Coordinates of C-alpha atoms in Angstrom, one line a residue:
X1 CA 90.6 105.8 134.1
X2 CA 89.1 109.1 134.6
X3 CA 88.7 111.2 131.5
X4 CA 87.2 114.8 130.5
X5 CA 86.8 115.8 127.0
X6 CA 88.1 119.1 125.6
X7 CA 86.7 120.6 123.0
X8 CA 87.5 121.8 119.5
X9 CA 88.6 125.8 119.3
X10 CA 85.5 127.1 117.3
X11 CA 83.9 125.0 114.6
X12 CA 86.0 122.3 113.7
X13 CA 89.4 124.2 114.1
X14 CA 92.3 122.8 115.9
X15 CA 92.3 120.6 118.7
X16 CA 92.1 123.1 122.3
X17 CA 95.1 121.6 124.1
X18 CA 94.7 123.7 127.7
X19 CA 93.3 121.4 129.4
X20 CA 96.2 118.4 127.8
X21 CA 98.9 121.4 129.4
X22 CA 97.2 121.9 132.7
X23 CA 97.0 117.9 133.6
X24 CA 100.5 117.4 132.1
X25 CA 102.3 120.6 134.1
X26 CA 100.3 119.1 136.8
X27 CA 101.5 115.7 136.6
X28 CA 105.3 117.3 136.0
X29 CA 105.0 119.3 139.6
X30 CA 103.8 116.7 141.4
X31 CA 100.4 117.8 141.8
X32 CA 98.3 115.1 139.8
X33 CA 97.9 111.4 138.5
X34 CA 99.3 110.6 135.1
X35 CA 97.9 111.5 132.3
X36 CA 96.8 109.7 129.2
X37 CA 95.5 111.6 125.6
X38 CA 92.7 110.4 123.1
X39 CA 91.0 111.6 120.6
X40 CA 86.9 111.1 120.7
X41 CA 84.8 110.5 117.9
X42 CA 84.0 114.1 117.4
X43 CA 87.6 115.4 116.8
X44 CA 87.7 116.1 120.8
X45 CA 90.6 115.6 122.6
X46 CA 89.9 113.7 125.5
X47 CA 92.2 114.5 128.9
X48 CA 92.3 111.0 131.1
X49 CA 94.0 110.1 134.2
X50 CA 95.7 106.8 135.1
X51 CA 96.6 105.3 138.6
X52 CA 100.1 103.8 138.0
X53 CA 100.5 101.9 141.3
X54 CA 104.1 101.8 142.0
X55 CA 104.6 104.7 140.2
X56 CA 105.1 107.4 142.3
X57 CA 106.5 110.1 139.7
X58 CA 104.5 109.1 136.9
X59 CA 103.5 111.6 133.8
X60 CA 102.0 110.2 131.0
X61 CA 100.6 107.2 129.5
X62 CA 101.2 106.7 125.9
X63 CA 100.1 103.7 123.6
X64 CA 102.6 102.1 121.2
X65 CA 101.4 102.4 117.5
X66 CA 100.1 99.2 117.3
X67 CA 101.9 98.8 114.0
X68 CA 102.8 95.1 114.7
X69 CA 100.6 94.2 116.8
X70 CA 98.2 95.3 120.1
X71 CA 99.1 98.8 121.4
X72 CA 101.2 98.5 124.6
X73 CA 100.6 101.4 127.3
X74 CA 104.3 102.7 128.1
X75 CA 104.8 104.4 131.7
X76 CA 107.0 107.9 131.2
X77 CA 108.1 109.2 134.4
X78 CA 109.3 113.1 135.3
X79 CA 112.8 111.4 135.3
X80 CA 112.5 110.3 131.7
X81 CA 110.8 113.1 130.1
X82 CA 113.0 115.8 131.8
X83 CA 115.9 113.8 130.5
X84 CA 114.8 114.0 126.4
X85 CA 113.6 117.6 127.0
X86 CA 116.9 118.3 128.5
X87 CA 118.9 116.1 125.8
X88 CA 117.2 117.3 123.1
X89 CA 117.3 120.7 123.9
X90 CA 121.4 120.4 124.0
X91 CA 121.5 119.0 120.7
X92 CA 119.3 121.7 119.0
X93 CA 121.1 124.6 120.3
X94 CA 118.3 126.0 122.2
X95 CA 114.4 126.1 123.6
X96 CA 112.1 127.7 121.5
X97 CA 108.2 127.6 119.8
X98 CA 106.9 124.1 118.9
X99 CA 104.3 124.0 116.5
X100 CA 102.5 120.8 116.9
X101 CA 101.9 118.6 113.6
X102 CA 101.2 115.1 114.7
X103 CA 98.1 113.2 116.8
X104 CA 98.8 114.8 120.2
X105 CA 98.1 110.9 121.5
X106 CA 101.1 109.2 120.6
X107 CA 104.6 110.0 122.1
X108 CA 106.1 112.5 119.2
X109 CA 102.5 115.1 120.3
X110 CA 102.8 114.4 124.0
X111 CA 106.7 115.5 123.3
X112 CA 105.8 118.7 121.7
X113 CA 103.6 119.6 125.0
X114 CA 106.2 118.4 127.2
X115 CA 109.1 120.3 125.6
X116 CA 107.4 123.2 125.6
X117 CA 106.5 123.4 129.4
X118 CA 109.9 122.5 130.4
X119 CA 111.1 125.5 127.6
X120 CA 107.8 128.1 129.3
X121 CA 107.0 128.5 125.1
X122 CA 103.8 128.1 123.8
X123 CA 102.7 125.8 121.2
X124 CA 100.8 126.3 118.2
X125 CA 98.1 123.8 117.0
X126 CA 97.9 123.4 113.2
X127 CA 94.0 122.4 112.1
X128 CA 94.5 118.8 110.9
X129 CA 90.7 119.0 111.3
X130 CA 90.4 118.7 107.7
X131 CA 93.5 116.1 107.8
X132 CA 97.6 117.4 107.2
X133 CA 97.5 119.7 104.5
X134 CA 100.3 122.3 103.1
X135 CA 97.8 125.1 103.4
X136 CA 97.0 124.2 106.8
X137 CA 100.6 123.7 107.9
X138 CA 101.4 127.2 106.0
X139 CA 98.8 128.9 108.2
X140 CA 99.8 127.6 111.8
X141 CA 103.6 128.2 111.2
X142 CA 102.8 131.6 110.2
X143 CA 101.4 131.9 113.8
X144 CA 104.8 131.3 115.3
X145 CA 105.8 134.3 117.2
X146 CA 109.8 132.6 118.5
X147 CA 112.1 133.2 116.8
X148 CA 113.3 129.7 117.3
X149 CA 110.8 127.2 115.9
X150 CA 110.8 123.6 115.8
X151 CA 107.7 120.9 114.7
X152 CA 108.2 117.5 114.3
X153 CA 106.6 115.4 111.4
X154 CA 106.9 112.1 109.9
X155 CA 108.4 111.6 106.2
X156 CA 104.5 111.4 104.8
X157 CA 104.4 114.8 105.9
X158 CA 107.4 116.4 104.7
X159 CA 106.8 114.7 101.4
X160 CA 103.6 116.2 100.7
X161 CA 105.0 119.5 101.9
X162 CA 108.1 119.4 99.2
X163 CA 105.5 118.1 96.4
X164 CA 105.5 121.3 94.4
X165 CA 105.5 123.6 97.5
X166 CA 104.1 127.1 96.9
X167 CA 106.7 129.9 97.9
X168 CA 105.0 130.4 101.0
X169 CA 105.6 126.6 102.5
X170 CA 109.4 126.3 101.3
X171 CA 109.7 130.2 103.3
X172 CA 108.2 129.2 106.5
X173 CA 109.6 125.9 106.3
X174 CA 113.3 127.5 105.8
X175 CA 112.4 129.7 109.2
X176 CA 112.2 126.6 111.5
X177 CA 115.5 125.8 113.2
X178 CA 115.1 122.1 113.1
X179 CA 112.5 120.0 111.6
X180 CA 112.4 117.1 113.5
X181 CA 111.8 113.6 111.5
X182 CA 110.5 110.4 112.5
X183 CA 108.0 107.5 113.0
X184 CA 109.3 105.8 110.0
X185 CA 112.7 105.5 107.8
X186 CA 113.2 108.7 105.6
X187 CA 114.2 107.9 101.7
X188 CA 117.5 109.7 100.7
X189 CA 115.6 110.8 97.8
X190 CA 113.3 112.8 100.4
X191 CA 116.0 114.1 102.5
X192 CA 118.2 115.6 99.2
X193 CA 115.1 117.2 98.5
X194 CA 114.7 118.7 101.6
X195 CA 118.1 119.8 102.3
X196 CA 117.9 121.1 98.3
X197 CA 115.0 123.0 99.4
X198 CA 116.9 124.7 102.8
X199 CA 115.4 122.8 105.3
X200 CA 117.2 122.1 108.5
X201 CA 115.8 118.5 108.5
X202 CA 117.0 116.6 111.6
X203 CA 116.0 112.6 111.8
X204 CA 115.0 110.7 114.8
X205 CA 114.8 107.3 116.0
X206 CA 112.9 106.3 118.8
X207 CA 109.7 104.5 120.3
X208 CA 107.4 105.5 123.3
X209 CA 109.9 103.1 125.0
X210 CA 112.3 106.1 124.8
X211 CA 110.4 108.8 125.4
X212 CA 110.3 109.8 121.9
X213 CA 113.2 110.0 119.8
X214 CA 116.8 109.3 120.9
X215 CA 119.0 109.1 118.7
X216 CA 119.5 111.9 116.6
X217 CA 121.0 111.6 112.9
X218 CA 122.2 108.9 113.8
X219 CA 124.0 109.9 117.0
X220 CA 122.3 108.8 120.5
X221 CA 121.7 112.3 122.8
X222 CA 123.6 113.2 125.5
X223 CA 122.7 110.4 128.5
X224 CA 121.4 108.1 126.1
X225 CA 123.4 104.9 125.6
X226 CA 123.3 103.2 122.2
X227 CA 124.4 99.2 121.7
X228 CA 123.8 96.7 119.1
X229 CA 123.3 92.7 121.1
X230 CA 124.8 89.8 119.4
X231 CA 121.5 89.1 117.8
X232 CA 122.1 92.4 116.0
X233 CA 119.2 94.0 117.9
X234 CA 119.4 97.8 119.2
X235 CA 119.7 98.2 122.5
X236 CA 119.0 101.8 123.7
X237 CA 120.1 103.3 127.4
X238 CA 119.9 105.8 129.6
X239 CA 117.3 108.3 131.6
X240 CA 114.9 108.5 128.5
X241 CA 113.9 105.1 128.8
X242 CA 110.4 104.5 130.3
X243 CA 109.4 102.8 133.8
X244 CA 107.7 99.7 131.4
X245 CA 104.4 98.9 130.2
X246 CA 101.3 99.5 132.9
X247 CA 99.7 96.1 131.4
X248 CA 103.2 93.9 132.1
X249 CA 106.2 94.1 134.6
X250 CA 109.4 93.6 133.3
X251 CA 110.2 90.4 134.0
X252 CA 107.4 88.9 132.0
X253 CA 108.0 91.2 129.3
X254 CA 111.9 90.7 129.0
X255 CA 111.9 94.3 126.9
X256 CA 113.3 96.3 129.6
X257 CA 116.2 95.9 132.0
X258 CA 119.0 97.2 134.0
X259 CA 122.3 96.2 133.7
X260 CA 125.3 98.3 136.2
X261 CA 122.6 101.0 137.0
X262 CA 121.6 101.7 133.3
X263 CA 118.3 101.2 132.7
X264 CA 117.8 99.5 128.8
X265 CA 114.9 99.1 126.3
X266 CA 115.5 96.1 124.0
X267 CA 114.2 97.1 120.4
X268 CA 112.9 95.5 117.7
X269 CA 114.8 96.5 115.4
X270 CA 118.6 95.3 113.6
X271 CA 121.1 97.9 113.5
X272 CA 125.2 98.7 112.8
X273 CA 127.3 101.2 114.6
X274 CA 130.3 102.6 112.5
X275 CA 133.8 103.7 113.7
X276 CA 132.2 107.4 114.3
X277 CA 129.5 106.1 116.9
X278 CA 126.8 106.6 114.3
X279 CA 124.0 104.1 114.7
X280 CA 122.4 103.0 111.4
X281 CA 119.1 101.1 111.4
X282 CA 119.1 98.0 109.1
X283 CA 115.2 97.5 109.4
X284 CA 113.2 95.5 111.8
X285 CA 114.6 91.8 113.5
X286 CA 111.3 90.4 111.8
X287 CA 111.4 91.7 108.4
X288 CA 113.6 88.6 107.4
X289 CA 111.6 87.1 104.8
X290 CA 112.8 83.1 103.8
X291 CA 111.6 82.2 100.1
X292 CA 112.8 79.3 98.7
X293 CA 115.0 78.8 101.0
X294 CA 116.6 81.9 100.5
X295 CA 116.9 85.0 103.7
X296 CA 115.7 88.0 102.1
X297 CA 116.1 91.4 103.8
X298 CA 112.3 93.2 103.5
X299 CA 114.1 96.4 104.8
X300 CA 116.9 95.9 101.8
X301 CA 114.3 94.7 99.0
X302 CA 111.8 98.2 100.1
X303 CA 114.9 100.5 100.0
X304 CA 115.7 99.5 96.5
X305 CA 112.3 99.7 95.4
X306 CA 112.3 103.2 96.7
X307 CA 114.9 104.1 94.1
X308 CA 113.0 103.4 91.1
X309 CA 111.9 107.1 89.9
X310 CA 108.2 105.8 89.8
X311 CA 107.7 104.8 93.5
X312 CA 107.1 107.2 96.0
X313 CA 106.8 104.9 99.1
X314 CA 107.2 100.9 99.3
X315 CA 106.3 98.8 101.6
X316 CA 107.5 95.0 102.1
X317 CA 106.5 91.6 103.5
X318 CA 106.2 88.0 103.7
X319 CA 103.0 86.4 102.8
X320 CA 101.9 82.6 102.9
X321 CA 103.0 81.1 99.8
X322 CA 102.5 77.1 98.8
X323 CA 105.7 77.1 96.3
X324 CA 108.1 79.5 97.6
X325 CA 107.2 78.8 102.0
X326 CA 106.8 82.7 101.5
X327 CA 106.8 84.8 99.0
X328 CA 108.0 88.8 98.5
X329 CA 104.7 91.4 98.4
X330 CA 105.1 95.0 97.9
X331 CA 102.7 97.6 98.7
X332 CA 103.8 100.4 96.4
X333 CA 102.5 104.1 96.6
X334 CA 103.3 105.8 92.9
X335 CA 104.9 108.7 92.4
X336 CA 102.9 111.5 91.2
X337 CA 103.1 112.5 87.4
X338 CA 105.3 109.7 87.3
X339 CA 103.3 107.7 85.5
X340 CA 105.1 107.3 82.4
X341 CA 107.8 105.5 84.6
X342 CA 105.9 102.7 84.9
X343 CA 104.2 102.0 82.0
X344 CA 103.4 98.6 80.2
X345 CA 106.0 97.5 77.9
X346 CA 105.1 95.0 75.0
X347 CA 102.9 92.2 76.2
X348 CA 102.0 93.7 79.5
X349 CA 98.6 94.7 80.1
X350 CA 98.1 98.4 79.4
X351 CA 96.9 101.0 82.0
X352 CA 98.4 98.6 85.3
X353 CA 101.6 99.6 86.4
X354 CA 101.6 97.4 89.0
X355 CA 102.5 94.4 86.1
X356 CA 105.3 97.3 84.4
X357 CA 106.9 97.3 87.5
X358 CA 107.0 93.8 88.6
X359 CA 108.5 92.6 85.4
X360 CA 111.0 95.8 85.5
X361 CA 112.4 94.1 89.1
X362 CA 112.1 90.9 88.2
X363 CA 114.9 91.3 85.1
X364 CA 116.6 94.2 87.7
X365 CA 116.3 92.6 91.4
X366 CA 116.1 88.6 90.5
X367 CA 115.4 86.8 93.5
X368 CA 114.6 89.8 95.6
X369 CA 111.7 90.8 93.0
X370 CA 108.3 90.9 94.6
X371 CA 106.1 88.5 93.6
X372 CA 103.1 90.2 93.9
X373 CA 102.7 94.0 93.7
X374 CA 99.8 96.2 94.9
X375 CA 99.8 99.8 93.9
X376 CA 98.0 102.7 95.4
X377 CA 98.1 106.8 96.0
X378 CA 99.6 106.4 98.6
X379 CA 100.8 103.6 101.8
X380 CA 98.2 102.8 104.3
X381 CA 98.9 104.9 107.4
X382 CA 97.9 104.8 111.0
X383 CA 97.1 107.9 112.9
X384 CA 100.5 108.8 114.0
X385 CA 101.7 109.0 110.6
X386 CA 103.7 105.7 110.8
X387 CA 102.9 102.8 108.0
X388 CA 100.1 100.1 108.7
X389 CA 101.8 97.1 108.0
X390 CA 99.0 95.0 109.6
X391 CA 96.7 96.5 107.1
X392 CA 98.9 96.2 104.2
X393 CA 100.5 93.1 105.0
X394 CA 97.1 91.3 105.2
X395 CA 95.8 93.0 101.8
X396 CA 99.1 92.2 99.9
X397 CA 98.2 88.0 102.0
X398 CA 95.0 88.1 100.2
X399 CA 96.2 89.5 96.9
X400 CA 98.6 86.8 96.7
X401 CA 95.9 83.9 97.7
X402 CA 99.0 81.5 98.8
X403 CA 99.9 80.8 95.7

């Protein structure tokens, strides 16, 4: 892979993206290999372009997360990007300024680039130099010159943004036209609080494997085809979906496939469709935990963690366990000031609400009650804003010591 490294606008500053626009609007045209974004050591974003053999209309390489597992480098072709600019375009109700939130590596920045060429806007850059701040997200949406905005961000984000916002952050926030939200599953706590605040808050699900997000509010975009398989996995169809992964065809892979011309991306993730066509995700086909012989939804146990007034975030896994085969861990990130919510009742050590809670969801949640809890500011995040579960599964492993 060829690369060329583009430096940051002034001293530290935010990331200069001309050189990410020229190789992409190249790529789009025609006129140039496909293009993969990094970030170097320094901050720099780093421009590289990929041969794609076989691949004749090739645009971008983007990485997977990496959140289960090794990052996978998915193919997006002119075909399937123009299909999710188009798509998503339709669904917003218009082209407009993208301000540009997220690691411009992974699909949701690429997206913002993309959607913007195909729109002629130009995008903003906030200075995450100094890592995502409300100040720093104030400043660059105050740059916005459209009057139709958009920025996509991931519920981490949005969360810190509504934590007792200052008048300036709830008014630009109120002046985009959509927020987009994605990379992980959105709390109703957090979206009441965002539509209480005025925020046009729009959620997304998607992967790299879809060119970004697909299905929004629950409702796939126009082309995009949305099935559950009798294994209760979501299937997703349509243009959006991407040529494969360079490292793997398809037929090793089994992920992607064709069936009576639609192309089709097989998640890894369990979902429901209702009556209405609204697609509901139930959490991930490998988030069954079995303890003591009993199936235990991690998906179901984290949402009702998530309710408890002192949790702001909850993550949760299996871990080896000698008595129960496996047992329930929760990575927990507190609420803040809500400290009293999860203090030590009689007999419980004083100062660790880790111990308040775990006897709290023991008498509430019975079976489903983690057995081991592990509290913190806040979950451990990779760069793309979605949760580390390799990192926090393996902590809340050791924690437990297979007991």
């Amino acid at each position: 892979m060829n690369s060329e490294a583009s430096p940051r606008t002034g001293h530290g500053g935010p990331l200069n993206i001309e050189p990410a626009l020229k190789a992409l609007a190249a790529a789009l045209h025609g006129e140039g290999p496909a293009v993969e974004l990094s970030v170097g050591p320094d901050g720099g974003l780093i421009v590289g372009h990929v041969e794609t053999p076989g691949c004749d209309d090739a645009v971008a390489v983007v990485r997977t997360s990496g959140s289960t597992g090794a990052p996978k480098a998915t193919l997006l072709t002119v075909e399937s990007l123009a299909a999710s600019s188009m798509a998503t375009a339709l669904r917003l109700k218009g082209e407009g300024q993208w301000l540009l939130a997220l690691p411009v590596q992974f699909v949701a920045g690429i997206q913002v680039l993309v959607r913007s060429l195909f729109a002629g806007t130009r995008p903003w850059v906030m200075d995450m130099s100094s890592g995502f701040t409300p100040e720093a997200f104030t400043a660059a949406a105050l740059e916005l010159t459209d009057k139709i905005r958009f920025t996509s961000l991931v519920p981490t984000q949005l969360q810190r943004l509504l934590d007792q916002p200052s008048p300036e952050t709830l008014a630009v926030l109120r002046r985009f036209n959509a927020v987009l939200l994605g990379g992980a599953p959105a709390s109703p706590a957090l979206l009441a609080a965002a539509r209480d605040a005025g925020v046009r808050v729009v959620t997304t699900y998607g992967s790299a494997e879809t060119s970004g997000g697909c299905v929004y509010d629950g409702y796939p975009l126009e082309g995009v085809s949305v099935r559950v398989a009798e294994d209760g996995r979501i299937l997703l169809g349509g243009d959006t979906v991407a040529a494969g992964y360079i490292e793997a065809p398809d037929e090793e892979t089994g992920t992607f496939f064709e069936e009576d011309g639609v192309r089709w991306y097989r998640t890894s993730d369990l979902g429901s469709i209702d009556d209405d066509g609204r697609l509901t995700v139930l959490g991930r086909a490998d988030d069954v935990i079995i303890t003591g012989g009993v199936k235990v939804s991690a998906g179901h146990v984290q949402e009702r963690l998530e309710q408890d007034d002192a949790v702001a975030a909850a993550f949760v896994a299996g871990v080896p366990s000698a008595e129960w085969g496996q047992a329930v861990a929760a990575y927990v990130a507190l609420a803040p000031d809500r400290g009293a919510a999860a203090e030590a009742g009689p007999g419980q050590e004083a100062g660790d609400p880790a111990v308040a809670l775990q006897q709290r969801w023991q008498q509430e949640l019975g079976v489903l009650a983690p057995k081991t809890v592990r509290t913190a500011p806040a979950l451990r995040m990779l760069p793309n804003g979605k949760p580390d579960r390799l990192a926090m599964t393996a902590e809340l492993s050791t924690q437990h010591g297979g007991k």
